Tab-separated table of C-alpha atoms and ligand atoms in Angstrom:
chain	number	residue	atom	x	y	z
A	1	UNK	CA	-1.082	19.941	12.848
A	2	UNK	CA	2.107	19.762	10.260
A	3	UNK	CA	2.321	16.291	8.940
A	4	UNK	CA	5.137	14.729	6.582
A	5	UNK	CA	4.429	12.687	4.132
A	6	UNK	CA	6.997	10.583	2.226
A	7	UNK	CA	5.421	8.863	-0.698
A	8	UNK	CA	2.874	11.354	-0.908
A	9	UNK	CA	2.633	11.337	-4.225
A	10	UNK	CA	2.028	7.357	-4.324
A	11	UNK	CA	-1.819	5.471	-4.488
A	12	UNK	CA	-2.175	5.836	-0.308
A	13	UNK	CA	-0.014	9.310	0.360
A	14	UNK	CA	-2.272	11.179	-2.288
A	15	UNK	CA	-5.629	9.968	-0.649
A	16	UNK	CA	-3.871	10.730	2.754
A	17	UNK	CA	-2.388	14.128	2.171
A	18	UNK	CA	-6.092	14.898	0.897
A	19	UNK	CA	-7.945	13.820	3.975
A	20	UNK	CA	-5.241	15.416	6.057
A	21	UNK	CA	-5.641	18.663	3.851
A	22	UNK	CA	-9.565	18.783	3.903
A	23	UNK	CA	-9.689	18.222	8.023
A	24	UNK	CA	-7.483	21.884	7.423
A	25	UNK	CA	-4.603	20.428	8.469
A	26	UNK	CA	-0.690	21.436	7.008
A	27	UNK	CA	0.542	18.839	4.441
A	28	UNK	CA	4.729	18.541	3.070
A	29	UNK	CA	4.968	15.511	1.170
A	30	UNK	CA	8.410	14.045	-0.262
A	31	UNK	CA	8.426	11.887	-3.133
A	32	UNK	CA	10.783	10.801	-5.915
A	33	UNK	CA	8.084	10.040	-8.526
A	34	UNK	CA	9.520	6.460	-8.844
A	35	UNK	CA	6.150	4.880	-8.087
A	36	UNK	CA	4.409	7.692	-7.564
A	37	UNK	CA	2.487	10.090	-10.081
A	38	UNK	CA	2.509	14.214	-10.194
A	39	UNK	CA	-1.262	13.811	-11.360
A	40	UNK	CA	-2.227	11.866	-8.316
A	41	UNK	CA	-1.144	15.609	-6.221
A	42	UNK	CA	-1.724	18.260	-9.251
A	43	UNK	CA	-5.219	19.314	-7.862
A	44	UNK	CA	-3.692	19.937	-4.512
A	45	UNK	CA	-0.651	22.648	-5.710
A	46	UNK	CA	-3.151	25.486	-5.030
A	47	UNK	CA	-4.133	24.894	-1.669
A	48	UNK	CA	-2.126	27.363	0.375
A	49	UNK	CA	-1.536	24.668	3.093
A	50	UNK	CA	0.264	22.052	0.588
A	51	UNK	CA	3.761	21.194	-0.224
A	52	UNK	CA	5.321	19.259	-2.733
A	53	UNK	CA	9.231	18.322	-2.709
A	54	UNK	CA	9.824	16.210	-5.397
A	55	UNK	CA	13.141	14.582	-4.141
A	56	UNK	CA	14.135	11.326	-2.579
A	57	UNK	CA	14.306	10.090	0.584
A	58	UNK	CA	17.099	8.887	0.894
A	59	UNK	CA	19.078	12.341	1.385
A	60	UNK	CA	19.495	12.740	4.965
A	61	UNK	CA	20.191	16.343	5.646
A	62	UNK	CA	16.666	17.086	2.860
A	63	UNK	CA	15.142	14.893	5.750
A	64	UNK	CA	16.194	16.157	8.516
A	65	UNK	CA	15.027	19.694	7.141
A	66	UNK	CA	11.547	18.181	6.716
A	67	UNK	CA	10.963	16.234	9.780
A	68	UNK	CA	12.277	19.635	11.888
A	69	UNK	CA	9.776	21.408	10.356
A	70	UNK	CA	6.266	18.530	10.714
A	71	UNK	CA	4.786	17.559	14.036
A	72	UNK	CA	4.151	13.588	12.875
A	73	UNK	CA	5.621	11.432	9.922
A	74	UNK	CA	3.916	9.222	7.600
A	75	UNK	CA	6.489	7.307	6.640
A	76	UNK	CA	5.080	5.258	3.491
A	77	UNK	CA	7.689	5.999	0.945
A	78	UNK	CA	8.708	2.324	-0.164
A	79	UNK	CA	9.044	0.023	-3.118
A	80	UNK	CA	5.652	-1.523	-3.780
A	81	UNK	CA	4.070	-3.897	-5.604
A	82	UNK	CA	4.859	-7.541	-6.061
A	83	UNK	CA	5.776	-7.314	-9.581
A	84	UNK	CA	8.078	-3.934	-8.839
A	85	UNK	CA	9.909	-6.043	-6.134
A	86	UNK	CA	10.646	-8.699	-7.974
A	87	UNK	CA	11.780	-6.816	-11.783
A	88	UNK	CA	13.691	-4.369	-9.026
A	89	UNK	CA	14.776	-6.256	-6.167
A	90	UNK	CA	18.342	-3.926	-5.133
A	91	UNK	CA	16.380	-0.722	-5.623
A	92	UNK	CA	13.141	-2.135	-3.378
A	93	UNK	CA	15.873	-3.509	-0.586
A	94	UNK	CA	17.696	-0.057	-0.356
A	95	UNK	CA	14.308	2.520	-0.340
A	96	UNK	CA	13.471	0.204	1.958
A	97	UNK	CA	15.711	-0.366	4.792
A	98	UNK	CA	18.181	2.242	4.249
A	99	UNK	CA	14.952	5.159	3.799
A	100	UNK	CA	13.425	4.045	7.044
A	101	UNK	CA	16.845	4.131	8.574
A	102	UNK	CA	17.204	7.591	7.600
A	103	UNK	CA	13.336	8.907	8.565
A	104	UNK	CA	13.707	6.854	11.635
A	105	UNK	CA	17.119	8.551	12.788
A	106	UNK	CA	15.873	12.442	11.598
A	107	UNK	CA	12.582	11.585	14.120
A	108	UNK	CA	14.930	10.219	17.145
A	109	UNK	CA	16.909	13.666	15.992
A	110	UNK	CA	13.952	15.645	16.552
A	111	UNK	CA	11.637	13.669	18.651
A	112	UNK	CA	8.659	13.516	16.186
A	113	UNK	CA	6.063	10.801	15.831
A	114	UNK	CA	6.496	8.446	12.926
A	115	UNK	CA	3.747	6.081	11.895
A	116	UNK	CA	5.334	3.182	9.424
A	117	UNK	CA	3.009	1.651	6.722
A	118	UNK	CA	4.351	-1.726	6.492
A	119	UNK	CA	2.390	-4.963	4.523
A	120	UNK	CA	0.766	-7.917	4.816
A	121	UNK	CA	3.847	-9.700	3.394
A	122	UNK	CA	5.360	-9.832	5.820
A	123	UNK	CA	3.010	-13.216	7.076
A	124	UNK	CA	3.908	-14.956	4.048
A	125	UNK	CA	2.818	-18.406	3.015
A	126	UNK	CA	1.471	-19.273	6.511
A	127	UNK	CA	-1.737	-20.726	5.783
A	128	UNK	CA	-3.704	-19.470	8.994
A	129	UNK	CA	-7.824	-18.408	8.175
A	130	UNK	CA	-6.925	-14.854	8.734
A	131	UNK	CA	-3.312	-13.116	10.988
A	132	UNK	CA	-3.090	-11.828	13.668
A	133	UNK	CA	0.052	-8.928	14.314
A	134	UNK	CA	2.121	-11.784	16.119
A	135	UNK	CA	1.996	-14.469	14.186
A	136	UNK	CA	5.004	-16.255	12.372
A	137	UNK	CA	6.800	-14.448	8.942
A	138	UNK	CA	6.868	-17.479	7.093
A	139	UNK	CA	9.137	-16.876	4.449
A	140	UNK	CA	10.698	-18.837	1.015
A	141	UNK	CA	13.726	-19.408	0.245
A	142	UNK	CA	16.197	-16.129	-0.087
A	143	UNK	CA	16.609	-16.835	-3.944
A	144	UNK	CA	12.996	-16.114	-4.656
A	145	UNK	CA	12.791	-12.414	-5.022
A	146	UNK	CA	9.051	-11.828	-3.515
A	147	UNK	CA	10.596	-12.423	-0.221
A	148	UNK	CA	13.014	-9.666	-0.481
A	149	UNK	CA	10.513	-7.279	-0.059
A	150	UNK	CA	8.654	-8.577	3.016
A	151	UNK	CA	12.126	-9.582	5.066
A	152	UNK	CA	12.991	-5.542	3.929
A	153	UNK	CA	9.520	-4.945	5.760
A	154	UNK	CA	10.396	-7.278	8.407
A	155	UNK	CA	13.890	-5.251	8.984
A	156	UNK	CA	11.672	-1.509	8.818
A	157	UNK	CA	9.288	-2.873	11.655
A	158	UNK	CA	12.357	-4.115	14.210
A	159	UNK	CA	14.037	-0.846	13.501
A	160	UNK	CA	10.370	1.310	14.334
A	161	UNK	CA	9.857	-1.019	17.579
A	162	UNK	CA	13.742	-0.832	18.363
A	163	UNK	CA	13.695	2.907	18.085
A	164	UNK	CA	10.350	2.515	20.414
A	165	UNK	CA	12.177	0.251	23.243
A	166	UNK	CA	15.744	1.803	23.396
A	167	UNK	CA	14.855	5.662	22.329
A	168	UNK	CA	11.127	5.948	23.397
A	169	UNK	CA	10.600	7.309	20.286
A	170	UNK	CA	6.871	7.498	19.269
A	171	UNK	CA	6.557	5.121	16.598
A	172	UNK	CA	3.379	2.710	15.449
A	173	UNK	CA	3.324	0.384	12.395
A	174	UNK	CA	0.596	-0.158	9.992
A	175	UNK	CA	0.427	-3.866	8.249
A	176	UNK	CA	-1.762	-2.558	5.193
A	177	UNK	CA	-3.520	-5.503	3.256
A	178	UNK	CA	-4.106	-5.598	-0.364
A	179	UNK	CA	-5.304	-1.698	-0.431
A	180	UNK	CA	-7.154	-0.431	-3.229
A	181	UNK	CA	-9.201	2.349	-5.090
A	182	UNK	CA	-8.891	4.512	-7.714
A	183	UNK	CA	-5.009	5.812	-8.573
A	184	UNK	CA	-3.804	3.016	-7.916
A	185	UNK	CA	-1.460	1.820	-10.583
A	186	UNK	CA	-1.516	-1.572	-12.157
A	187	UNK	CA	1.730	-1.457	-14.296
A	188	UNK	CA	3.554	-2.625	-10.948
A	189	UNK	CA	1.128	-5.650	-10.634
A	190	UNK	CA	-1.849	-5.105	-8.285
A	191	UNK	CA	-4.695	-6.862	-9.766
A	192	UNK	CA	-7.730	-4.613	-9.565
A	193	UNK	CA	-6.506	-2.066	-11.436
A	194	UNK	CA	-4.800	-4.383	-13.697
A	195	UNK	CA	-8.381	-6.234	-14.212
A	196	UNK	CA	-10.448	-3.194	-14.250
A	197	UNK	CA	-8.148	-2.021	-17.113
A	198	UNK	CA	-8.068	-5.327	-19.167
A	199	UNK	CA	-12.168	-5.043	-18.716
A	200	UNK	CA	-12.627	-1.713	-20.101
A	201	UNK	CA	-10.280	-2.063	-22.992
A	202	UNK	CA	-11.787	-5.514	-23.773
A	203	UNK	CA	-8.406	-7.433	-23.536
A	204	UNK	CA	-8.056	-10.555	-21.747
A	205	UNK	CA	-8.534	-10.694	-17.690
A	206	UNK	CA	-5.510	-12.452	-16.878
A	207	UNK	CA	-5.871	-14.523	-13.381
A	208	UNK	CA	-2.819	-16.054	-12.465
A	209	UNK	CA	-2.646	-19.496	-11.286
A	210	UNK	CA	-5.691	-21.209	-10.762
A	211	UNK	CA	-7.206	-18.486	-10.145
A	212	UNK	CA	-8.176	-20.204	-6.535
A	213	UNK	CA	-6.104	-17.843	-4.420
A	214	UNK	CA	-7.956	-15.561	-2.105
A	215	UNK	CA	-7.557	-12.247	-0.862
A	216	UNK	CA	-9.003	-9.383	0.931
A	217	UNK	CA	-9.338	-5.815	-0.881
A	218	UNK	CA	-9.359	-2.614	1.442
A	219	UNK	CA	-10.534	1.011	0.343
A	220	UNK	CA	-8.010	3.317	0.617
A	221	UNK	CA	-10.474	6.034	2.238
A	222	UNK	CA	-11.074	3.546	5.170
A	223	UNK	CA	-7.330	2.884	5.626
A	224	UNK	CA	-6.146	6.198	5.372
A	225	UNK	CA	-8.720	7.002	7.997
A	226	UNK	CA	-7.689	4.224	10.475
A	227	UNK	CA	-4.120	5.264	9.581
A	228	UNK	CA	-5.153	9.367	11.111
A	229	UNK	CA	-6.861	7.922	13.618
A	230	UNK	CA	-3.924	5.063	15.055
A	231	UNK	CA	-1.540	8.129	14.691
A	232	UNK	CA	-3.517	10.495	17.242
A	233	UNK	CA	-3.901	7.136	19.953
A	234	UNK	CA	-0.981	7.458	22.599
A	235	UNK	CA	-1.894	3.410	23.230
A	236	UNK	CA	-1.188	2.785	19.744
A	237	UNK	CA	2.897	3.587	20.243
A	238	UNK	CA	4.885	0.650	19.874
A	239	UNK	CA	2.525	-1.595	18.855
A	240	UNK	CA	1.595	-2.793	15.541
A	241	UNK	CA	-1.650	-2.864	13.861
A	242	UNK	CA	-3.658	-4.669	10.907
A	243	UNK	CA	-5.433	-2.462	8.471
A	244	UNK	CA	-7.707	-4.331	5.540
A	245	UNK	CA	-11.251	-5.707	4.969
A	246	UNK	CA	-11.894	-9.112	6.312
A	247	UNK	CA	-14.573	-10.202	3.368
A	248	UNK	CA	-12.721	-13.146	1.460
A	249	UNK	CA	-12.939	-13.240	-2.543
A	250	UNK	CA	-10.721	-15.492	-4.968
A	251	UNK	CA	-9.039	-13.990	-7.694
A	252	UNK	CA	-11.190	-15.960	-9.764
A	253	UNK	CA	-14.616	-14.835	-8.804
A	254	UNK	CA	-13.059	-11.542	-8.885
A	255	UNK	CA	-12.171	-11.447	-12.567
A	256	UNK	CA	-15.878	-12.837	-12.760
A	257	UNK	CA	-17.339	-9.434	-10.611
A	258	UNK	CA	-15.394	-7.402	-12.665
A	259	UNK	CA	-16.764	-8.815	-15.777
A	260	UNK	CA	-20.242	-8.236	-14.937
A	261	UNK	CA	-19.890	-4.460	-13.571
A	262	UNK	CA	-17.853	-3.692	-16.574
A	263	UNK	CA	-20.089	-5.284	-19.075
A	264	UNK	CA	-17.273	-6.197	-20.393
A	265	UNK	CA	-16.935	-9.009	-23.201
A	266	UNK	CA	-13.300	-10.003	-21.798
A	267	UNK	CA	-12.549	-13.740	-21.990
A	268	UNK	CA	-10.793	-15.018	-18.997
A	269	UNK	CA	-6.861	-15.915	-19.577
A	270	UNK	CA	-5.330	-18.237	-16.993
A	271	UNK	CA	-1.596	-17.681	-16.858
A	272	UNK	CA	1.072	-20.289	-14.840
A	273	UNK	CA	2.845	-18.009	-12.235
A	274	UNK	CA	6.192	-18.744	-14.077
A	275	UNK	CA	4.754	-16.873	-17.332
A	276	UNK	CA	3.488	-14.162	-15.202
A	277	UNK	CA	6.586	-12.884	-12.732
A	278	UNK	CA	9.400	-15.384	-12.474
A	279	UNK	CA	10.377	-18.971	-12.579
A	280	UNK	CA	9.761	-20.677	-9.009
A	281	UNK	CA	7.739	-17.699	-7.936
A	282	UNK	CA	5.391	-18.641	-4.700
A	283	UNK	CA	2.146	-17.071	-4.453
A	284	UNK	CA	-0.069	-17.457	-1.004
A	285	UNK	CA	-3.302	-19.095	-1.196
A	286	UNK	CA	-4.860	-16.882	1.042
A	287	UNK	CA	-4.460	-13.760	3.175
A	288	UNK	CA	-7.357	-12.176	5.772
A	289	UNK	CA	-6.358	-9.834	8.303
A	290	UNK	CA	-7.714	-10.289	11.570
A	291	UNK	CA	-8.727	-6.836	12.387
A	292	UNK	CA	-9.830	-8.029	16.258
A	293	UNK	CA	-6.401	-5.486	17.811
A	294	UNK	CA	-7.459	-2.356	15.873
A	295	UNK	CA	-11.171	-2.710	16.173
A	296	UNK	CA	-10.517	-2.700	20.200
A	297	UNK	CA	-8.661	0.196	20.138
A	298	UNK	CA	-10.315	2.613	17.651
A	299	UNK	CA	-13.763	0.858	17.038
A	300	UNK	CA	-12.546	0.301	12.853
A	301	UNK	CA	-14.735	-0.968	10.521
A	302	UNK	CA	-14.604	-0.588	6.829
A	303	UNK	CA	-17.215	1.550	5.332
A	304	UNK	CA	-16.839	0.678	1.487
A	305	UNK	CA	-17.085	-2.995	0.420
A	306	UNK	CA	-15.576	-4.880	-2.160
A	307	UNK	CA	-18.505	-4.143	-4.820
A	308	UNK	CA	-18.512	-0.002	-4.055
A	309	UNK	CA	-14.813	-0.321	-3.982
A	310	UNK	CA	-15.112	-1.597	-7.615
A	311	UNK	CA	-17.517	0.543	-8.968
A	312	UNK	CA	-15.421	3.635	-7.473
A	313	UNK	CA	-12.345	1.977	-10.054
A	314	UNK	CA	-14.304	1.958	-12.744
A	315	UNK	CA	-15.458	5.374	-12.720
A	316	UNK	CA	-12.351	6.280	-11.942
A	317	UNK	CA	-10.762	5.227	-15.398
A	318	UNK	CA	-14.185	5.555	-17.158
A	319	UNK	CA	-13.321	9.050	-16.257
A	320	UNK	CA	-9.839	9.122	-17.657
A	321	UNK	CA	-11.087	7.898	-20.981
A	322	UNK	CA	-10.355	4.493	-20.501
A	323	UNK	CA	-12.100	2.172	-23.333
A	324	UNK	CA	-12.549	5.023	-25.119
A	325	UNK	CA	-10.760	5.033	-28.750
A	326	UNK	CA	-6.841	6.667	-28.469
A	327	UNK	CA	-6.960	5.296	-24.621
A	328	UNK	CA	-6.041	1.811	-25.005
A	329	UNK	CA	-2.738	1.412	-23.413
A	330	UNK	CA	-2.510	0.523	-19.544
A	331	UNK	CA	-1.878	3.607	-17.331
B	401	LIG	N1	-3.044	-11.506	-9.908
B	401	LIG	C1	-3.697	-12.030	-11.010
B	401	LIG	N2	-3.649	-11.328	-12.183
B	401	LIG	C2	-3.007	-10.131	-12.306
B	401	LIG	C3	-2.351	-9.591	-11.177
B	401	LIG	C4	-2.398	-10.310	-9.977
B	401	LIG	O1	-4.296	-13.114	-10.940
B	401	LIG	O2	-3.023	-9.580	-13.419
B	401	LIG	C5	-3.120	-12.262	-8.635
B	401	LIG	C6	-1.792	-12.441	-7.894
B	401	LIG	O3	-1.074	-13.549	-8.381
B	401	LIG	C7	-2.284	-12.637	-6.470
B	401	LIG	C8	-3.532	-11.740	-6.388
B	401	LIG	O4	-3.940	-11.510	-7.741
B	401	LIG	O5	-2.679	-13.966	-6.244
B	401	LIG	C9	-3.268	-10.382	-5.725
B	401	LIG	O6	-2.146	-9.803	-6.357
B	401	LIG	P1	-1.584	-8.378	-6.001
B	401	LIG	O7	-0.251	-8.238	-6.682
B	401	LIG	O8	-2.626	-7.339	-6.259
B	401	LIG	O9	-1.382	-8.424	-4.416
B	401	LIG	P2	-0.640	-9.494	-3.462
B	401	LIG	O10	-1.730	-9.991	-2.593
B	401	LIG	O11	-0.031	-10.574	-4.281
B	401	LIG	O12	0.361	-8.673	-2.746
């Protein structure tokens, strides 16, 4: 099997393009380095069955080129991160809608498969225990930038299941909550990393808000693995599907867990939301996937829990030399 992957060299394309690579499958991946890192693919360069084109996506005829050549598309090349969408809210709307546009119209070109990786945004502020796939958006107001980024979302799902409906083109969509493990970034806001950093370089763990919030943290080995296995399912075309962990934490009690696996003598900073990304900004109190579609059709259920998932971060920049003198600053 030849698989595409744009944003390959981003948190989830790495950890995909390796699981794809060690089941011996082919791997191209595109990526423009904006979010992404060279180090997170560096290892791979030597495997025989492992491309890198460091380009964007947004050039059409590069695209087309690609997609002729793959059997499926992951399509996860995107502006990401909460804190990236709002400093960057143009450049997040156009890789967004306009870069799905383009994958989408090279697949209908060549009749390939495209899976989407879309977010959990997209539910927004609704307050329900934990979402199901057809429950409301509900949104802010247009002049707060956080919802730029999940209505951009919103637009790349209607074009996937419009492409679906009027083209029959094979296309399923992947709502990925709060996703982590190690790679992942923290300079474009996601709080693990961003904790687990603070931790080992003994700076203040800043929770924002009360710190009351809760959310739901996902390996990236499990999703990457439910993202394989939704792309091989014929009765997962056209449809949409969760993928997270349903165990609940605040971001309060996770400072607190971090703390204690660390060792770390960190105080605990709480920061008002206005300090932290942007006057009026509206955070969501809580957000659980309800995992009941995908669990009926491919029997998923996350392996790695919220403690292993930490420990695996921690090693991770232990490993880099984090906390160690001349490693201070925040990767
Ligand atoms: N957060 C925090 N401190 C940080 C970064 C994030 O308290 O240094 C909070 C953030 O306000 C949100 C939660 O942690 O309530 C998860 O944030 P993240 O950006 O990782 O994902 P989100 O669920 O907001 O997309």
């Amino acid at each position: 099997m030849k698989n595409l992957i744009t944003g390959g060299a981003g948190f989830v394309g790495s950890h995909l393009t390796e699981t794809l690579l060690a089941r011996g499958e082919e791997v191209t991946i595109i990526d423009d380095l904006s979010t992404g890192d060279i180090r997170n693919i560096l290892h791979l360069e030597s495997n025989p069955r492992f491309t890198a084109v460091i380009d964007t996506i947004m050039k059409g005829s590069l695209v087309e080129e690609l997609v002729k050549e793959c059997n499926i598309v992951y399509h996860l090349a995107a502006a990401v991160g909460v804190k990236f969408v709002v400093e960057k809210p143009l450049e997040s709307i156009q890789i967004n809608v306009k870069g799905t546009e383009i994958i989408l119209e090279a697949a209908n070109r060549r009749r390939k498969k495209v899976v989407i990786t879309s977010t959990s945004e997209i539910y927004g502020k609704g307050g329900k225990d934990a979402f199901c796939e057809n429950d409301d958006m509900t949104l802010g107001p247009t002049t707060s930038h956080r919802w730029s980024y999940a209505l951009s979302k919103g637009l790349d799902e209607i074009l996937g299941l419009t492409y679906y409906r009027e083209k029959s083109l094979p296309v399923v969509i992947a709502r990925l909550f709060n996703t982590c493990g190690p790679r992942q970034r923290g300079r474009y806001g996601m709080v693990i990393p961003r904790f687990v950093q603070q931790a080992l370089t003994e700076q203040p763990i800043t929770v924002y808000g009360t710190g009351k919030q809760k959310r739901c943290f996902a390996y990236v080995g499990d999703v990457v693995e439910a993202l394989i296995t939704l792309a091989h399912k014929p009765e997962a075309e056209g449809e949409i599907f969760n993928i997270g962990n349903d165990e609940e934490i605040s971001i309060e009690d996770l400072a607190r867990l971090v703390k204690e696996l660390t060792g770390s003598p960190s105080p605990i900073a709480y920061i008002p939301y206005d300090d932290a990304y942007e006057y009026g900004f509206e955070d969501m109190i809580k957000r659980a996937p309800d995992l009941t579609k995908i669990r009926n059709l491919i029997g998923y259920s996350p392996k790695v829990h919220l403690k292993e998932l930490l420990e695996r971060v921690i090693a991770y920049y232990r490993s880099r030399g984090l906390g160690q003198p001349g490693h201070e600053e925040l990767l």
